[in-house]
mmCIF file of N, CA and C in Angstrom:
data_model
loop_
_atom_site.group_PDB
_atom_site.id
_atom_site.type_symbol
_atom_site.label_atom_id
_atom_site.label_comp_id
_atom_site.label_asym_id
_atom_site.label_seq_id
_atom_site.Cartn_x
_atom_site.Cartn_y
_atom_site.Cartn_z
ATOM 1 N N MET A 1 -15.528 10.954 -57.080
ATOM 2 C CA MET A 1 -14.635 11.116 -58.194
ATOM 3 C C MET A 1 -13.213 11.266 -57.676
ATOM 4 N N ALA A 2 -12.320 10.691 -58.386
ATOM 5 C CA ALA A 2 -10.917 10.768 -57.997
ATOM 6 C C ALA A 2 -10.065 10.872 -59.255
ATOM 7 N N ASP A 3 -8.779 11.148 -59.066
ATOM 8 C CA ASP A 3 -7.902 11.201 -60.229
ATOM 9 C C ASP A 3 -7.242 9.845 -60.450
ATOM 10 N N LYS A 4 -6.359 9.763 -61.436
ATOM 11 C CA LYS A 4 -5.764 8.486 -61.815
ATOM 12 C C LYS A 4 -4.867 7.897 -60.736
ATOM 13 N N GLY A 5 -4.486 8.684 -59.754
ATOM 14 C CA GLY A 5 -3.608 8.205 -58.702
ATOM 15 C C GLY A 5 -4.283 7.294 -57.690
ATOM 16 N N TYR A 6 -5.599 7.297 -57.618
ATOM 17 C CA TYR A 6 -6.323 6.495 -56.641
ATOM 18 C C TYR A 6 -6.621 5.113 -57.210
ATOM 19 N N ILE A 7 -5.634 4.270 -57.219
ATOM 20 C CA ILE A 7 -5.794 2.913 -57.735
ATOM 21 C C ILE A 7 -6.510 2.076 -56.678
ATOM 22 N N GLY A 8 -7.574 1.411 -57.066
ATOM 23 C CA GLY A 8 -8.311 0.564 -56.133
ATOM 24 C C GLY A 8 -9.083 1.361 -55.097
ATOM 25 N N ALA A 9 -9.664 2.490 -55.494
ATOM 26 C CA ALA A 9 -10.373 3.367 -54.567
ATOM 27 C C ALA A 9 -11.636 2.718 -54.007
ATOM 28 N N GLY A 10 -12.208 1.786 -54.723
ATOM 29 C CA GLY A 10 -13.380 1.100 -54.203
ATOM 30 C C GLY A 10 -14.609 1.309 -55.067
ATOM 31 N N ILE A 11 -15.677 0.659 -54.650
ATOM 32 C CA ILE A 11 -16.932 0.705 -55.389
ATOM 33 C C ILE A 11 -17.556 2.090 -55.226
ATOM 34 N N GLY A 12 -18.073 2.619 -56.317
ATOM 35 C CA GLY A 12 -18.755 3.905 -56.281
ATOM 36 C C GLY A 12 -17.850 5.102 -56.538
ATOM 37 N N ILE A 13 -16.559 4.885 -56.641
ATOM 38 C CA ILE A 13 -15.628 5.975 -56.921
ATOM 39 C C ILE A 13 -15.316 5.941 -58.408
ATOM 40 N N LEU A 14 -15.594 7.034 -59.102
ATOM 41 C CA LEU A 14 -15.307 7.103 -60.531
ATOM 42 C C LEU A 14 -13.850 7.458 -60.746
ATOM 43 N N LEU A 15 -13.160 6.616 -61.474
ATOM 44 C CA LEU A 15 -11.749 6.832 -61.784
ATOM 45 C C LEU A 15 -11.550 6.832 -63.285
ATOM 46 N N PRO A 16 -10.693 7.721 -63.800
ATOM 47 C CA PRO A 16 -10.341 7.616 -65.211
ATOM 48 C C PRO A 16 -9.509 6.349 -65.442
ATOM 49 N N VAL A 17 -9.605 5.780 -66.614
ATOM 50 C CA VAL A 17 -8.836 4.593 -66.958
ATOM 51 C C VAL A 17 -7.437 5.033 -67.369
ATOM 52 N N ARG A 18 -6.426 4.361 -66.835
ATOM 53 C CA ARG A 18 -5.050 4.691 -67.198
ATOM 54 C C ARG A 18 -4.710 4.105 -68.553
ATOM 55 N N ARG A 19 -3.861 4.810 -69.271
ATOM 56 C CA ARG A 19 -3.409 4.287 -70.566
ATOM 57 C C ARG A 19 -2.369 3.204 -70.317
ATOM 58 N N PRO A 20 -2.196 2.287 -71.263
ATOM 59 C CA PRO A 20 -1.163 1.253 -71.104
ATOM 60 C C PRO A 20 0.226 1.891 -71.027
ATOM 61 N N LYS A 21 1.065 1.360 -70.173
ATOM 62 C CA LYS A 21 2.402 1.915 -69.968
ATOM 63 C C LYS A 21 3.194 1.917 -71.280
ATOM 64 N N GLY A 22 3.801 3.049 -71.573
ATOM 65 C CA GLY A 22 4.616 3.169 -72.771
ATOM 66 C C GLY A 22 3.833 3.458 -74.034
ATOM 67 N N GLN A 23 2.523 3.633 -73.928
ATOM 68 C CA GLN A 23 1.699 3.917 -75.101
ATOM 69 C C GLN A 23 1.037 5.273 -74.958
ATOM 70 N N SER A 24 0.570 5.808 -76.061
ATOM 71 C CA SER A 24 -0.089 7.116 -76.033
ATOM 72 C C SER A 24 -1.538 6.968 -75.566
ATOM 73 N N GLU A 25 -2.146 8.097 -75.331
ATOM 74 C CA GLU A 25 -3.554 8.117 -74.922
ATOM 75 C C GLU A 25 -4.438 7.536 -76.027
ATOM 76 N N GLN A 26 -3.981 7.602 -77.266
ATOM 77 C CA GLN A 26 -4.740 7.076 -78.399
ATOM 78 C C GLN A 26 -4.887 5.555 -78.349
ATOM 79 N N ALA A 27 -4.099 4.873 -77.524
ATOM 80 C CA ALA A 27 -4.195 3.416 -77.402
ATOM 81 C C ALA A 27 -5.496 2.997 -76.723
ATOM 82 N N LEU A 28 -6.127 3.912 -75.997
ATOM 83 C CA LEU A 28 -7.396 3.607 -75.340
ATOM 84 C C LEU A 28 -8.533 3.652 -76.351
ATOM 85 N N HIS A 29 -9.578 2.892 -76.072
ATOM 86 C CA HIS A 29 -10.771 2.887 -76.917
ATOM 87 C C HIS A 29 -11.409 4.274 -76.868
ATOM 88 N N THR A 30 -12.084 4.658 -77.929
ATOM 89 C CA THR A 30 -12.718 5.974 -78.030
ATOM 90 C C THR A 30 -13.700 6.209 -76.887
ATOM 91 N N ASP A 31 -14.482 5.199 -76.537
ATOM 92 C CA ASP A 31 -15.443 5.337 -75.436
ATOM 93 C C ASP A 31 -14.724 5.597 -74.109
ATOM 94 N N THR A 32 -13.603 4.929 -73.902
ATOM 95 C CA THR A 32 -12.839 5.103 -72.672
ATOM 96 C C THR A 32 -12.249 6.513 -72.611
ATOM 97 N N ARG A 33 -11.727 6.988 -73.734
ATOM 98 C CA ARG A 33 -11.184 8.356 -73.769
ATOM 99 C C ARG A 33 -12.274 9.379 -73.501
ATOM 100 N N THR A 34 -13.480 9.144 -74.036
ATOM 101 C CA THR A 34 -14.601 10.051 -73.804
ATOM 102 C C THR A 34 -15.002 10.052 -72.331
ATOM 103 N N THR A 35 -15.065 8.874 -71.727
ATOM 104 C CA THR A 35 -15.388 8.772 -70.299
ATOM 105 C C THR A 35 -14.344 9.498 -69.464
ATOM 106 N N ASN A 36 -13.078 9.294 -69.776
ATOM 107 C CA ASN A 36 -12.002 9.987 -69.066
ATOM 108 C C ASN A 36 -12.146 11.496 -69.189
ATOM 109 N N SER A 37 -12.491 11.962 -70.369
ATOM 110 C CA SER A 37 -12.666 13.394 -70.599
ATOM 111 C C SER A 37 -13.820 13.952 -69.762
ATOM 112 N N LEU A 38 -14.921 13.215 -69.693
ATOM 113 C CA LEU A 38 -16.066 13.661 -68.890
ATOM 114 C C LEU A 38 -15.716 13.708 -67.399
ATOM 115 N N ILE A 39 -15.003 12.702 -66.915
ATOM 116 C CA ILE A 39 -14.598 12.680 -65.508
ATOM 117 C C ILE A 39 -13.670 13.852 -65.219
ATOM 118 N N ARG A 40 -12.702 14.097 -66.105
ATOM 119 C CA ARG A 40 -11.785 15.237 -65.921
ATOM 120 C C ARG A 40 -12.548 16.555 -65.911
ATOM 121 N N GLY A 41 -13.540 16.680 -66.796
ATOM 122 C CA GLY A 41 -14.324 17.911 -66.864
ATOM 123 C C GLY A 41 -15.108 18.177 -65.589
ATOM 124 N N MET A 42 -15.691 17.130 -65.024
ATOM 125 C CA MET A 42 -16.454 17.297 -63.783
ATOM 126 C C MET A 42 -15.525 17.603 -62.613
ATOM 127 N N ARG A 43 -14.382 16.931 -62.566
ATOM 128 C CA ARG A 43 -13.424 17.176 -61.487
ATOM 129 C C ARG A 43 -12.860 18.590 -61.575
ATOM 130 N N ALA A 44 -12.677 19.099 -62.790
ATOM 131 C CA ALA A 44 -12.093 20.426 -62.977
ATOM 132 C C ALA A 44 -12.955 21.508 -62.333
ATOM 133 N N LEU A 45 -14.268 21.344 -62.391
ATOM 134 C CA LEU A 45 -15.157 22.330 -61.771
ATOM 135 C C LEU A 45 -14.932 22.400 -60.265
ATOM 136 N N GLY A 46 -14.855 21.237 -59.636
ATOM 137 C CA GLY A 46 -14.622 21.198 -58.191
ATOM 138 C C GLY A 46 -13.241 21.699 -57.815
ATOM 139 N N GLU A 47 -12.234 21.337 -58.602
ATOM 140 C CA GLU A 47 -10.866 21.796 -58.333
ATOM 141 C C GLU A 47 -10.780 23.307 -58.451
ATOM 142 N N ARG A 48 -11.420 23.861 -59.467
ATOM 143 C CA ARG A 48 -11.391 25.310 -59.675
ATOM 144 C C ARG A 48 -12.086 26.037 -58.533
ATOM 145 N N ALA A 49 -13.231 25.521 -58.107
ATOM 146 C CA ALA A 49 -13.957 26.143 -57.001
ATOM 147 C C ALA A 49 -13.129 26.117 -55.717
ATOM 148 N N ALA A 50 -12.484 24.991 -55.438
ATOM 149 C CA ALA A 50 -11.654 24.885 -54.235
ATOM 150 C C ALA A 50 -10.473 25.840 -54.305
ATOM 151 N N ALA A 51 -9.838 25.931 -55.472
ATOM 152 C CA ALA A 51 -8.694 26.828 -55.621
ATOM 153 C C ALA A 51 -9.105 28.285 -55.456
ATOM 154 N N GLU A 52 -10.237 28.636 -56.022
ATOM 155 C CA GLU A 52 -10.705 30.019 -55.910
ATOM 156 C C GLU A 52 -11.035 30.375 -54.465
ATOM 157 N N LEU A 53 -11.705 29.471 -53.762
ATOM 158 C CA LEU A 53 -12.028 29.729 -52.359
ATOM 159 C C LEU A 53 -10.761 29.858 -51.515
ATOM 160 N N LYS A 54 -9.783 28.993 -51.761
ATOM 161 C CA LYS A 54 -8.548 29.036 -50.973
ATOM 162 C C LYS A 54 -7.758 30.308 -51.230
ATOM 163 N N GLN A 55 -7.784 30.794 -52.462
ATOM 164 C CA GLN A 55 -7.035 32.007 -52.770
ATOM 165 C C GLN A 55 -7.720 33.253 -52.236
ATOM 166 N N ARG A 56 -9.025 33.297 -52.337
ATOM 167 C CA ARG A 56 -9.740 34.495 -51.910
ATOM 168 C C ARG A 56 -9.886 34.560 -50.386
ATOM 169 N N TRP A 57 -10.105 33.428 -49.754
ATOM 170 C CA TRP A 57 -10.337 33.396 -48.317
ATOM 171 C C TRP A 57 -9.173 32.665 -47.647
ATOM 172 N N ARG A 58 -8.187 33.406 -47.245
ATOM 173 C CA ARG A 58 -6.949 32.845 -46.713
ATOM 174 C C ARG A 58 -7.153 31.952 -45.489
ATOM 175 N N THR A 59 -8.227 32.146 -44.761
ATOM 176 C CA THR A 59 -8.456 31.296 -43.588
ATOM 177 C C THR A 59 -8.623 29.834 -43.979
ATOM 178 N N LEU A 60 -9.067 29.570 -45.216
ATOM 179 C CA LEU A 60 -9.261 28.193 -45.650
ATOM 180 C C LEU A 60 -7.939 27.490 -45.959
ATOM 181 N N GLN A 61 -6.844 28.242 -46.081
ATOM 182 C CA GLN A 61 -5.557 27.627 -46.389
ATOM 183 C C GLN A 61 -4.961 26.914 -45.185
ATOM 184 N N HIS A 62 -5.277 27.357 -43.991
ATOM 185 C CA HIS A 62 -4.618 26.837 -42.795
ATOM 186 C C HIS A 62 -5.604 26.331 -41.749
ATOM 187 N N ILE A 63 -6.654 25.679 -42.191
ATOM 188 C CA ILE A 63 -7.669 25.189 -41.256
ATOM 189 C C ILE A 63 -7.119 23.981 -40.492
ATOM 190 N N THR A 64 -7.251 24.028 -39.180
ATOM 191 C CA THR A 64 -6.808 22.902 -38.353
ATOM 192 C C THR A 64 -7.904 22.474 -37.385
ATOM 193 N N ILE A 65 -9.154 22.822 -37.689
ATOM 194 C CA ILE A 65 -10.250 22.464 -36.790
ATOM 195 C C ILE A 65 -10.865 21.133 -37.214
ATOM 196 N N SER A 66 -11.876 20.746 -36.517
ATOM 197 C CA SER A 66 -12.583 19.498 -36.778
ATOM 198 C C SER A 66 -13.112 19.452 -38.214
ATOM 199 N N PRO A 67 -12.966 18.323 -38.895
ATOM 200 C CA PRO A 67 -13.468 18.216 -40.274
ATOM 201 C C PRO A 67 -14.961 18.493 -40.394
ATOM 202 N N SER A 68 -15.724 18.239 -39.362
ATOM 203 C CA SER A 68 -17.159 18.500 -39.438
ATOM 204 C C SER A 68 -17.462 19.995 -39.501
ATOM 205 N N ARG A 69 -16.576 20.827 -39.000
ATOM 206 C CA ARG A 69 -16.773 22.277 -39.031
ATOM 207 C C ARG A 69 -16.249 22.900 -40.320
ATOM 208 N N ILE A 70 -15.339 22.237 -41.004
ATOM 209 C CA ILE A 70 -14.761 22.795 -42.226
ATOM 210 C C ILE A 70 -15.853 23.000 -43.276
ATOM 211 N N GLY A 71 -16.803 22.098 -43.350
ATOM 212 C CA GLY A 71 -17.900 22.234 -44.314
ATOM 213 C C GLY A 71 -18.702 23.495 -44.085
ATOM 214 N N ASP A 72 -18.975 23.820 -42.818
ATOM 215 C CA ASP A 72 -19.715 25.043 -42.490
ATOM 216 C C ASP A 72 -18.937 26.283 -42.930
ATOM 217 N N ILE A 73 -17.650 26.283 -42.654
ATOM 218 C CA ILE A 73 -16.816 27.426 -43.026
ATOM 219 C C ILE A 73 -16.728 27.547 -44.549
ATOM 220 N N ALA A 74 -16.575 26.432 -45.238
ATOM 221 C CA ALA A 74 -16.502 26.462 -46.706
ATOM 222 C C ALA A 74 -17.814 26.962 -47.311
ATOM 223 N N ARG A 75 -18.952 26.539 -46.757
ATOM 224 C CA ARG A 75 -20.247 27.020 -47.256
ATOM 225 C C ARG A 75 -20.393 28.516 -47.034
ATOM 226 N N ALA A 76 -19.956 29.009 -45.882
ATOM 227 C CA ALA A 76 -20.024 30.446 -45.613
ATOM 228 C C ALA A 76 -19.122 31.212 -46.581
ATOM 229 N N ALA A 77 -17.928 30.707 -46.814
ATOM 230 C CA ALA A 77 -17.009 31.360 -47.746
ATOM 231 C C ALA A 77 -17.576 31.347 -49.159
ATOM 232 N N LEU A 78 -18.228 30.252 -49.552
ATOM 233 C CA LEU A 78 -18.822 30.168 -50.882
ATOM 234 C C LEU A 78 -19.944 31.193 -51.030
ATOM 235 N N THR A 79 -20.752 31.352 -49.997
ATOM 236 C CA THR A 79 -21.815 32.358 -50.024
ATOM 237 C C THR A 79 -21.220 33.752 -50.151
ATOM 238 N N LEU A 80 -20.199 34.047 -49.357
ATOM 239 C CA LEU A 80 -19.530 35.347 -49.451
ATOM 240 C C LEU A 80 -18.882 35.535 -50.816
ATOM 241 N N ASN A 81 -18.370 34.462 -51.381
ATOM 242 C CA ASN A 81 -17.749 34.528 -52.706
ATOM 243 C C ASN A 81 -18.771 34.918 -53.779
ATOM 244 N N ARG A 82 -19.971 34.365 -53.676
ATOM 245 C CA ARG A 82 -21.035 34.723 -54.640
ATOM 246 C C ARG A 82 -21.427 36.180 -54.504
ATOM 247 N N ILE A 83 -21.486 36.682 -53.275
ATOM 248 C CA ILE A 83 -21.810 38.081 -53.044
ATOM 249 C C ILE A 83 -20.700 38.976 -53.571
ATOM 250 N N TRP A 84 -19.452 38.533 -53.389
ATOM 251 C CA TRP A 84 -18.273 39.291 -53.804
ATOM 252 C C TRP A 84 -18.286 39.558 -55.303
ATOM 253 N N LYS A 85 -18.667 38.525 -56.071
ATOM 254 C CA LYS A 85 -18.679 38.663 -57.536
ATOM 255 C C LYS A 85 -19.818 39.542 -57.916
#
């Protein structure tokens, strides 16, 4: 999933459809607006989780290690976050 800025992201990447330039969101077909809304809703969950982890666990704000290790650290922080609540 990506936002509207990823033009031509490739096969398998869900992108919201952009509205025609100079027109309102209402210019899109109802089905397209519904699809865009569903994509935004799913992305919002991930964005919120990432923001919460970054705010609560400051070490995640300045990670400069190997990308393969970031997943392990994020999973550990998520587990600690669940315990915290």
